[in-house]
C-alpha cells in the first residue's frame, strides 16, 4: 500500500522547510511527507492524491497565507479527505482566530509557532492525532478503478473487458455519489473535462485514461496486441477452449505458436458461471476459472497470446498461410488453426439497438450480476446457457423470469439444470413467450412479451434483459479461402468428400485429415466446425487432436 500522506502548507519558505524537516525525521518512515507553499498549490496536490487513491492522514496548515487562508484551504480540502486530521499553525497573536477556525472548519488542533523543541510542542499532539486517524483508517482499494455510469455501454464494455481478462478492478458508479463518500470525493476531484469523458479508468500509478477503448487499456495491464514475430509454425485464431487447447498442445510439442483472440481468452466458456460436466471437476468450475488456468498453462509453454486482437482476413501463398490483423498488420505461418467458435445471435426486435449495453446484454452474466441486486431480471432463451445464467442471477436478483419460446425445457436443457431451476424459488419460467419490443431512452425501461397461447402482448417494466438465443459462426473473414456451409460453419475431413471426390482445388495425393479444411494446412476445431458437438470438452479434445494432424502436415511441407 502507498504510504499515507502528511501535507504541510506555509507561505514562509523557512518555516515550511523547518516543518517538513521535523515531520520527516519523526514520521518519514511511515508517512509520505509533502509540502506546498500556498493554498491553491496544496489543493492541486490533494486532488492528485485523491485520484491516485493515496490516503491523507494529516493536513498541517499555516493560517495566515496571502490569497487563501489555512481555514479556506481546509474548507475546500475536507470534502476530498473528510477523515484527514487537520491542524492549524498560528502565530501567538492569532490564537483567537484559530479558536474560531476550530469551530468553522472542524480543525482538530492548533499549534503555535515556533514549536521548538518538537519533542515537546509538536510530536505529542501529532502522535495523538495520527493514532486516532489510524484507528479509523480502512486501506483503500489499490488496483484499477473504473469510474462511470451504470447504464453506459462504454462503461459496460470496459468492465466486461477487464473481467473477462481476469484483471481485478473496482467499479465506481457516478450515480452512487450521493450515498458513497468514496465516489463523491473522487468525482469532486475531477475537472469538468474529465467528467464529460466517462468512463475514466484510473491506474494505481495515477495514470488516467478517459473514455478508453479496450486496446488502450490492454497495453497498460500487460496484455499484448502486437506479434513479436512475423512468422510462426502455428497460428491459432480464437482463444476459447478449442483454441487454448490447440495452443497448449502445439507449444508444448515444440511448435512456435501464437494465439490471437478478439475479446478475451476463454471464449463462450469464459462466460459460463458454472461448467458442471467437465471431466475432473466433480463440483464444477466457473468458465473464468477454466480460462485462467488454461491461459497460465499456455503461457508456461511459451504460447504468445495477442488479445484483444482480431483476425480480419486470411490468404494462402504456396506453403505459407497469412492472416491479417485488425490493426492492419499481417503474420504468416506454416499451419493455421481456426477456433473462432460461435457468437450470440442478436434479438431482432424494435428498440433493441438503442439500449444494447444499457440494460440489454448478450451473455454478459458475470459482469452485470452485482448491479442486478434486488432487481427483476429477464432471461431470453431455453438452452443450457440461459439456464446457467438464470441460476447465477437468482443469487443476486429479486426475481429471474425466463422467457422461453417453446412449451418445455426438456428438449433444449440438461436435466441437472432443469432440476436446479425447479428448486430455485425466485426463478419463474414463462413458456410460449417471446420478446417483441424493448424500449427505453437512456437505458432499458420496459419489454413487451407476446404469449403464443393467449395471443396477448404484455408490456412490463424491466431494467435488465439477458439474451441467450443460440449462436452462429462469424467466418466471413475466410470467405473465398476455405469452404464453408450456408450458415458459415466449416466442414473438415471426411465431411469435405463428395461422392468419393476430394474438395475443389485440393492438390495433394491424400484426403484431408480429420480436422483439416478444404485447404491443406488450415484446420478448424470446436464450435466453428460443421457438425461439432457444442461442448467445452469436445472443443478441448478437438484442439488437442488437431495438433497431431498439424505435425503430420508439417512433416510433408517443411
Ligand atoms: C453461457 C454458456 C454456458 C455454457 N455452459 C457449458 C457447459 O456447462 N458445459 C459445456 O460443455 N459447454 C458449455 N457451453 C458451451 C461451450 O462454452 C462451447 O461449446 C465452447 O466454449 C466452444 O469452444 P470454442 O473454443 O470452439 O469456441 P468459443 O468458446 O466460442 O471461442 C471462440 C473464440 O474465438 C474468438 N474469435 C472469434 N472470431 C475471431 C476473430 N476473427 N479473431 C480473433 N478471435 C476471434 C472469440 O472472441 C472467442 O473467444 C456454454 C456456453 C455458454 C455461452
XYZ file of C-alpha atoms and ligand atoms in Angstrom:
611
model
C 0.000 0.000 0.000
C 1.217 3.554 -0.765
C 2.244 5.359 2.427
C -0.458 7.717 3.719
C 0.431 11.369 3.199
C 1.056 14.210 5.621
C 0.788 17.552 3.857
C 2.154 20.766 5.320
C 1.440 24.212 3.882
C 3.118 27.519 4.656
C 3.929 30.560 2.517
C 7.112 31.323 4.516
C 9.845 29.185 2.874
C 11.962 28.968 6.006
C 9.082 27.817 8.206
C 7.964 25.380 5.504
C 11.425 23.779 5.338
C 11.613 23.556 9.122
C 8.186 21.867 9.481
C 8.936 19.475 6.671
C 12.310 18.556 8.239
C 10.743 17.879 11.647
C 7.882 15.865 10.147
C 10.209 13.738 8.022
C 12.516 12.996 10.947
C 9.722 11.578 13.074
C 7.164 10.286 10.542
C 9.125 9.790 7.286
C 9.338 6.001 7.585
C 5.558 5.522 7.868
C 4.163 8.536 6.004
C 4.905 10.405 2.835
C 5.619 13.977 3.880
C 4.626 16.533 1.243
C 4.731 20.321 1.276
C 3.160 23.258 -0.576
C 3.819 26.991 -0.369
C 0.227 28.149 -0.914
C -3.369 27.019 -0.529
C -4.028 26.618 -4.300
C -0.804 24.591 -4.764
C -1.827 22.389 -1.836
C -5.295 21.855 -3.328
C -3.688 20.620 -6.549
C -1.644 18.103 -4.570
C -4.711 16.953 -2.634
C -6.672 16.410 -5.861
C -3.852 14.355 -7.377
C -3.596 12.257 -4.224
C -7.333 11.618 -4.393
C -7.189 10.387 -7.970
C -4.264 8.102 -7.091
C -6.250 6.818 -4.126
C -3.429 7.786 -1.733
C -4.773 8.261 1.800
C -4.102 11.592 3.533
C -3.620 11.327 7.287
C -2.836 14.896 8.304
C -3.047 18.436 6.960
C -0.787 20.832 8.852
C -1.647 24.306 7.615
C -0.477 27.854 8.269
C -3.476 30.090 8.928
C -2.164 33.401 7.559
C -1.348 32.996 3.894
C -1.965 35.528 1.092
C -4.721 34.596 -1.346
C -6.124 31.669 0.594
C -6.065 31.291 4.371
C -5.450 27.995 6.110
C -9.129 27.705 7.020
C -10.209 28.469 3.443
C -7.885 25.736 2.202
C -9.232 23.255 4.707
C -12.823 24.040 3.764
C -12.035 23.000 0.178
C -9.809 20.046 1.028
C -12.073 18.443 3.633
C -14.739 17.211 1.164
C -11.960 15.239 -0.565
C -10.468 13.849 2.633
C -13.082 14.181 5.373
C -11.238 11.742 7.606
C -7.846 13.568 7.473
C -6.764 15.205 10.713
C -6.421 18.983 10.492
C -4.042 21.177 12.420
C -3.552 24.922 12.109
C -0.180 26.551 12.619
C -0.691 30.010 14.031
C 1.352 32.872 15.441
C 0.768 33.643 19.097
C -1.281 36.713 18.183
C -3.709 34.639 16.071
C -4.968 32.339 18.759
C -8.449 33.862 18.844
C -8.788 33.387 15.079
C -7.515 29.843 15.454
C -10.099 29.016 18.072
C -12.838 30.377 15.794
C -11.403 28.188 12.991
C -11.736 25.102 15.155
C -15.454 25.675 15.051
C -15.711 26.761 11.407
C -13.501 24.141 9.743
C -13.605 21.407 12.356
C -9.897 21.870 12.947
C -8.682 19.189 15.360
C -5.927 21.246 16.923
C -3.909 24.418 16.597
C -0.181 24.676 17.188
C 1.762 27.809 17.962
C 4.824 28.860 16.027
C 7.639 28.296 16.849
C 7.173 24.745 18.090
C 10.714 24.053 19.301
C 11.577 21.621 20.704
C 9.309 19.442 18.512
C 9.583 16.553 21.010
C 7.601 18.670 23.439
C 5.455 21.003 21.332
C 4.787 19.179 18.075
C 5.154 15.400 18.183
C 2.928 14.598 21.180
C -0.033 16.396 19.554
C 0.565 14.880 16.132
C 1.172 11.370 17.559
C -2.174 11.544 19.222
C -3.967 12.737 16.076
C -2.252 10.137 13.879
C -3.125 7.339 16.323
C -6.746 8.417 16.081
C -6.579 8.554 12.319
C -5.041 5.059 12.082
C -7.717 3.606 14.348
C -10.441 4.599 11.863
C -8.431 4.062 8.714
C -9.552 1.472 6.122
C -6.872 0.944 3.461
C -8.151 1.971 0.028
C -8.526 -0.352 -2.938
C -5.164 -0.483 -4.690
C -5.919 -1.793 -8.170
C -7.515 -0.322 -11.256
C -10.630 1.763 -10.729
C -13.306 2.361 -13.325
C -15.474 5.407 -12.740
C -18.503 5.534 -14.994
C -22.239 5.474 -15.424
C -24.226 2.340 -14.684
C -26.166 2.413 -17.924
C -23.371 3.439 -20.240
C -22.449 0.871 -22.930
C -18.882 2.231 -22.932
C -18.575 1.583 -19.183
C -20.019 -1.892 -19.643
C -17.512 -2.627 -22.417
C -14.520 -1.709 -20.232
C -15.833 -3.608 -17.184
C -16.545 -6.659 -19.311
C -13.140 -6.469 -20.937
C -11.317 -6.290 -17.593
C -13.425 -9.033 -16.030
C -13.008 -11.416 -18.931
C -9.257 -10.841 -18.954
C -9.163 -11.530 -15.196
C -7.862 -8.068 -14.364
C -9.181 -7.097 -10.901
C -10.822 -3.677 -10.816
C -13.109 -1.622 -8.658
C -16.283 -0.293 -10.236
C -17.367 3.156 -9.064
C -20.786 4.253 -10.236
C -21.063 8.036 -10.573
C -24.763 7.806 -9.772
C -23.878 6.366 -6.365
C -22.009 9.561 -5.389
C -24.775 10.689 -3.040
C -24.616 7.533 -0.930
C -20.972 6.507 -1.421
C -18.462 9.001 0.020
C -15.580 7.432 -1.909
C -17.297 8.060 -5.245
C -18.344 11.531 -4.153
C -14.801 12.502 -3.234
C -13.381 11.074 -6.447
C -15.954 12.872 -8.603
C -15.173 16.113 -6.723
C -11.502 15.746 -7.618
C -12.164 15.546 -11.399
C -12.081 18.587 -13.631
C -15.063 19.453 -15.843
C -13.451 17.992 -18.974
C -12.863 14.618 -17.284
C -16.470 14.466 -16.147
C -17.554 14.686 -19.802
C -15.409 11.716 -20.864
C -16.528 8.786 -18.771
C -15.708 6.021 -18.161
C -12.465 7.123 -16.599
C -10.023 4.291 -15.951
C -7.586 5.129 -13.153
C -4.462 3.050 -12.692
C -2.659 2.620 -9.367
C 0.241 4.805 -10.574
C -2.172 7.700 -11.124
C -2.421 7.414 -14.931
C -5.994 8.077 -16.077
C -7.498 7.081 -19.385
C -10.700 8.947 -20.234
C -13.126 7.015 -22.471
C -10.518 4.406 -23.445
C -11.096 1.528 -25.823
C -10.120 -1.997 -24.654
C -6.939 -1.886 -26.759
C -5.661 1.170 -24.866
C -6.393 -0.454 -21.511
C -4.805 -3.725 -22.697
C -1.460 -2.038 -23.228
C -1.395 -0.737 -19.669
C -2.390 -4.014 -17.996
C 0.316 -6.026 -19.728
C -1.808 -7.674 -22.439
C -0.071 -7.696 -25.746
C -1.781 -6.972 -29.046
C 1.232 -6.845 -31.378
C 3.036 -10.004 -32.511
C 6.682 -10.462 -31.544
C 7.484 -12.299 -34.794
C 6.393 -12.170 -38.409
C 6.357 -15.933 -38.879
C 5.109 -18.829 -36.710
C 4.823 -22.598 -37.054
C 1.226 -22.428 -35.859
C -1.240 -19.545 -35.739
C -4.372 -20.229 -33.682
C -7.296 -17.878 -34.276
C -9.689 -17.776 -31.318
C -8.929 -18.263 -27.639
C -11.902 -20.353 -26.487
C -11.421 -23.870 -25.081
C -10.606 -25.309 -28.521
C -8.043 -22.626 -29.407
C -6.463 -22.702 -25.958
C -6.113 -26.490 -26.070
C -4.533 -26.355 -29.538
C -2.137 -23.613 -28.417
C -1.114 -25.540 -25.281
C -0.533 -28.785 -27.188
C 1.201 -27.003 -30.096
C 3.641 -25.082 -27.901
C 4.254 -27.999 -25.555
C 5.241 -30.073 -28.570
C 7.772 -27.548 -29.760
C 5.787 -25.520 -32.306
C 6.323 -21.763 -32.282
C 2.728 -20.820 -31.553
C 0.740 -17.601 -31.408
C -2.913 -17.447 -30.334
C -4.971 -14.463 -31.461
C -8.128 -13.628 -29.529
C -10.582 -10.853 -30.361
C -12.053 -10.279 -26.897
C -10.607 -12.307 -24.047
C -9.258 -15.845 -23.732
C -11.970 -18.261 -22.575
C -14.459 -17.705 -25.387
C -18.048 -18.646 -24.622
C -16.857 -20.899 -21.830
C -15.404 -17.824 -20.123
C -18.984 -16.522 -19.777
C -20.257 -19.669 -18.175
C -20.950 -19.217 -14.478
C -20.536 -22.934 -13.737
C -19.480 -25.754 -16.032
C -20.709 -28.852 -14.259
C -19.893 -31.548 -16.795
C -16.179 -31.028 -17.407
C -14.227 -34.145 -16.537
C -12.147 -33.960 -13.372
C -14.126 -31.184 -11.634
C -16.881 -33.013 -9.711
C -18.281 -29.850 -8.161
C -17.999 -27.906 -11.408
C -15.855 -24.883 -12.129
C -16.594 -21.459 -13.493
C -15.677 -20.669 -17.081
C -13.477 -17.835 -15.815
C -11.520 -20.319 -13.676
C -11.089 -22.702 -16.560
C -9.905 -19.886 -18.822
C -7.475 -18.536 -16.221
C -5.904 -21.963 -15.698
C -5.655 -22.596 -19.448
C -4.073 -19.194 -20.097
C -1.485 -19.814 -17.351
C -0.725 -23.205 -18.882
C -0.418 -21.729 -22.380
C 1.946 -19.012 -21.169
C 4.058 -21.567 -19.304
C 4.611 -23.460 -22.548
C 5.579 -20.246 -24.328
C 2.401 -19.538 -26.338
C 2.340 -15.919 -27.441
C -1.138 -14.510 -26.793
C -2.385 -11.464 -28.665
C -5.550 -10.110 -27.069
C -7.584 -8.133 -27.803
C -6.698 -8.533 -31.460
C -8.954 -9.600 -34.304
C -8.145 -11.571 -37.412
C -9.918 -9.915 -40.327
C -8.707 -11.871 -43.375
C -6.667 -14.860 -44.465
C -4.784 -15.778 -47.622
C -2.652 -18.595 -48.929
C 0.618 -18.240 -50.819
C 2.295 -21.522 -51.725
C 3.103 -23.380 -48.489
C 2.512 -20.249 -46.363
C -0.712 -19.119 -44.718
C -1.205 -15.432 -43.851
C -3.627 -13.727 -41.505
C -4.408 -10.024 -41.448
C -4.869 -8.396 -38.048
C -7.426 -5.800 -37.049
C -4.742 -3.127 -36.808
C -3.653 -3.780 -40.411
C -0.579 -5.913 -39.665
C -0.068 -9.368 -41.158
C 1.643 -12.513 -39.889
C 2.394 -15.762 -41.660
C 2.716 -19.377 -40.640
C 3.078 -22.962 -41.773
C -0.231 -24.081 -40.247
C -3.366 -22.095 -39.407
C -5.947 -23.337 -36.940
C -9.393 -21.741 -36.865
C -11.109 -21.953 -33.477
C -13.376 -18.920 -33.659
C -16.432 -20.640 -32.187
C -19.835 -19.013 -32.471
C -21.266 -15.669 -31.437
C -24.641 -14.861 -29.920
C -27.447 -14.323 -32.353
C -28.909 -10.861 -31.997
C -32.517 -10.473 -30.954
C -34.097 -8.582 -33.806
C -36.928 -6.552 -32.255
C -37.802 -2.841 -32.406
C -35.906 -0.611 -29.972
C -33.120 -3.058 -29.177
C -30.174 -1.245 -30.755
C -30.729 1.850 -28.648
C -30.410 0.032 -25.312
C -27.935 -2.749 -26.108
C -25.194 -2.424 -23.487
C -27.542 -0.276 -21.380
C -29.797 -2.913 -19.840
C -29.816 -5.362 -22.750
C -26.860 -7.746 -22.788
C -25.782 -10.782 -24.755
C -24.390 -13.351 -22.355
C -22.740 -10.762 -20.087
C -23.577 -12.752 -17.000
C -20.735 -12.163 -14.588
C -20.058 -8.506 -15.185
C -23.542 -7.204 -14.584
C -24.756 -9.659 -11.950
C -23.874 -7.485 -8.945
C -25.661 -4.466 -10.465
C -28.851 -6.538 -10.665
C -29.069 -6.896 -6.902
C -32.707 -6.782 -5.782
C -33.953 -6.089 -9.319
C -36.107 -8.166 -11.670
C -34.043 -9.804 -14.392
C -35.410 -11.227 -17.657
C -33.521 -14.010 -19.423
C -34.432 -14.918 -23.002
C -33.692 -18.484 -24.083
C -34.316 -22.052 -23.012
C -30.989 -23.811 -23.553
C -28.184 -24.605 -21.095
C -26.537 -21.192 -21.337
C -29.822 -19.434 -20.424
C -30.425 -21.908 -17.590
C -26.972 -21.386 -16.111
C -27.394 -17.634 -16.329
C -30.801 -17.767 -14.602
C -29.362 -19.771 -11.707
C -26.435 -17.405 -11.391
C -28.636 -14.276 -11.415
C -31.030 -15.774 -8.884
C -28.320 -15.260 -6.240
C -28.452 -11.507 -6.754
C -31.750 -10.567 -8.342
C -35.095 -10.326 -6.561
C -36.701 -12.389 -9.301
C -35.480 -14.000 -12.517
C -38.024 -14.509 -15.281
C -37.020 -16.908 -18.057
C -38.829 -16.218 -21.313
C -38.874 -19.454 -23.310
C -40.375 -19.701 -26.786
C -41.159 -23.433 -26.548
C -43.507 -25.180 -24.139
C -40.873 -27.062 -22.133
C -37.198 -27.035 -21.248
C -36.587 -30.738 -21.605
C -35.755 -30.631 -25.329
C -33.121 -27.940 -25.006
C -31.688 -28.063 -21.477
C -29.749 -30.639 -19.432
C -31.736 -32.392 -16.718
C -29.461 -31.234 -13.891
C -30.146 -27.591 -14.816
C -33.907 -28.136 -15.102
C -33.860 -29.665 -11.625
C -31.898 -26.720 -10.200
C -34.273 -24.212 -11.781
C -37.280 -26.004 -10.264
C -35.672 -25.843 -6.843
C -34.852 -22.128 -7.039
C -37.843 -20.197 -5.688
C -37.052 -16.841 -7.288
C -36.806 -18.234 -10.838
C -40.030 -18.145 -12.807
C -40.252 -19.800 -16.232
C -42.701 -18.335 -18.765
C -43.232 -20.798 -21.630
C -44.622 -19.919 -25.084
C -43.263 -16.405 -24.629
C -41.163 -14.200 -26.830
C -39.979 -10.602 -26.586
C -41.458 -8.473 -29.357
C -40.246 -4.997 -28.456
C -37.977 -3.247 -25.975
C -37.946 0.410 -25.062
C -36.094 2.973 -23.029
C -34.444 6.343 -23.503
C -31.110 6.258 -21.659
C -31.423 2.582 -20.744
C -33.874 -0.311 -20.911
C -37.168 0.591 -19.242
C -39.684 -1.941 -20.472
C -40.150 -5.035 -22.616
C -43.177 -6.334 -24.485
C -43.757 -10.071 -24.199
C -46.032 -11.962 -26.569
C -47.698 -15.115 -25.260
C -48.349 -17.607 -28.044
C -51.052 -19.435 -26.056
C -53.209 -16.427 -25.159
C -52.258 -14.310 -28.173
C -51.762 -11.368 -25.800
C -48.865 -8.962 -25.578
C -47.968 -7.541 -22.176
C -45.611 -4.648 -21.628
C -43.774 -4.857 -18.317
C -41.193 -2.589 -16.674
C -37.692 -4.088 -16.964
C -34.177 -2.834 -16.298
C -32.264 -5.964 -17.292
C -32.687 -8.303 -20.233
C -30.101 -11.007 -20.925
C -30.295 -12.791 -24.247
C -29.146 -16.356 -24.918
C -30.850 -17.352 -28.147
C -28.339 -19.531 -29.909
C -25.318 -18.648 -31.839
C -23.816 -18.605 -35.308
C -20.228 -18.659 -36.550
C -18.636 -15.492 -37.909
C -16.346 -16.776 -40.601
C -16.732 -14.129 -43.303
C -13.042 -13.364 -42.994
C -12.430 -16.820 -44.522
C -14.743 -16.267 -47.497
C -13.119 -17.436 -50.732
C -10.304 -19.137 -48.811
C -11.840 -22.254 -47.253
C -15.138 -23.980 -47.925
C -17.975 -23.004 -45.561
C -21.579 -24.160 -45.393
C -24.579 -21.892 -45.898
C -24.574 -20.923 -42.191
C -20.840 -20.235 -42.079
C -19.742 -23.449 -40.330
C -16.540 -25.011 -41.687
C -16.607 -28.634 -42.913
C -13.483 -30.684 -42.280
C -12.027 -34.111 -43.101
C -14.493 -36.733 -44.386
C -17.254 -34.087 -44.390
C -15.482 -32.497 -47.402
C -15.548 -35.607 -49.532
C -18.431 -35.666 -52.057
C -19.031 -38.922 -53.906
C -15.521 -40.033 -53.016
C -14.052 -36.852 -54.517
C -11.708 -34.505 -52.702
C -12.674 -30.808 -52.350
C -12.269 -28.483 -55.300
C -8.708 -27.141 -55.630
C -7.243 -29.863 -53.412
C -3.780 -30.661 -54.885
C -2.359 -33.282 -52.525
C -2.476 -37.035 -53.121
C -4.092 -37.693 -49.770
C -7.528 -36.961 -48.345
C -7.988 -34.035 -45.923
C -7.100 -35.015 -42.355
C -9.934 -35.398 -39.854
C -9.909 -31.732 -38.721
C -8.421 -30.210 -41.856
C -10.424 -27.762 -44.000
C -10.628 -27.651 -47.796
C -7.184 -26.006 -47.787
C -4.222 -28.165 -46.678
C -2.600 -26.798 -43.537
C -5.709 -24.887 -42.421
C -7.570 -26.676 -39.626
C -10.892 -25.961 -37.893
C -11.849 -27.094 -34.405
C -14.571 -26.561 -31.802
C -17.940 -24.913 -32.290
C -16.998 -23.325 -35.628
C -16.580 -26.747 -37.231
C -19.604 -28.146 -39.035
C -21.149 -30.995 -37.104
C -19.149 -30.387 -33.932
C -20.586 -31.191 -30.515
C -21.016 -27.811 -28.860
C -19.315 -28.589 -25.566
C -16.195 -27.484 -23.716
C -14.744 -30.988 -23.542
C -15.245 -31.668 -27.229
C -13.656 -28.316 -28.147
C -10.691 -29.118 -25.934
C -10.476 -32.623 -27.426
C -10.552 -31.350 -30.998
C -7.986 -28.626 -30.274
C -5.599 -31.191 -28.815
C -6.107 -33.795 -31.527
C -5.707 -31.229 -34.321
C -2.117 -30.639 -33.272
C -1.191 -34.206 -34.189
C -2.560 -33.532 -37.719
C -0.575 -30.273 -37.795
C 2.571 -32.346 -37.137
C 1.679 -34.779 -39.908
C 1.061 -31.894 -42.276
C 4.322 -30.154 -41.334
C 6.327 -33.355 -41.791
C 5.476 -33.207 -45.517
C 5.690 -29.465 -46.253
C 8.609 -28.194 -44.165
C -23.204 -19.279 -21.038
C -22.665 -20.577 -21.590
C -22.609 -21.710 -20.796
C -22.081 -22.903 -21.288
N -22.005 -23.968 -20.457
C -21.422 -25.110 -20.871
C -21.267 -26.218 -20.001
O -21.674 -26.170 -18.834
N -20.654 -27.327 -20.475
C -20.174 -27.413 -21.745
O -19.589 -28.419 -22.096
N -20.343 -26.388 -22.616
C -20.945 -25.242 -22.217
N -21.115 -24.197 -23.079
C -20.673 -24.347 -24.467
C -19.147 -24.152 -24.580
O -18.768 -22.997 -23.861
C -18.719 -24.041 -26.027
O -19.079 -25.225 -26.694
C -17.198 -23.858 -26.136
O -16.801 -22.660 -25.492
C -16.750 -23.802 -27.589
O -15.384 -23.555 -27.617
P -14.659 -22.948 -28.907
O -13.241 -22.740 -28.488
O -14.925 -23.777 -30.071
O -15.351 -21.561 -29.216
P -15.667 -20.274 -28.340
O -15.749 -20.629 -26.902
O -16.841 -19.661 -28.992
O -14.384 -19.362 -28.539
C -14.117 -18.746 -29.766
C -13.227 -17.544 -29.531
O -12.793 -17.020 -30.777
C -12.765 -15.619 -30.733
N -12.880 -15.092 -32.090
C -13.949 -15.182 -32.926
N -13.652 -14.614 -34.112
C -12.379 -14.151 -34.026
C -11.521 -13.461 -34.922
N -11.904 -13.148 -36.173
N -10.282 -13.102 -34.496
C -9.862 -13.424 -33.234
N -10.652 -14.093 -32.353
C -11.887 -14.447 -32.736
C -13.971 -15.271 -29.872
O -13.822 -13.981 -29.289
C -13.946 -16.400 -28.830
O -13.226 -16.028 -27.684
C -21.631 -22.982 -22.630
C -21.708 -21.864 -23.446
C -22.215 -20.664 -22.944
C -22.282 -19.468 -23.828
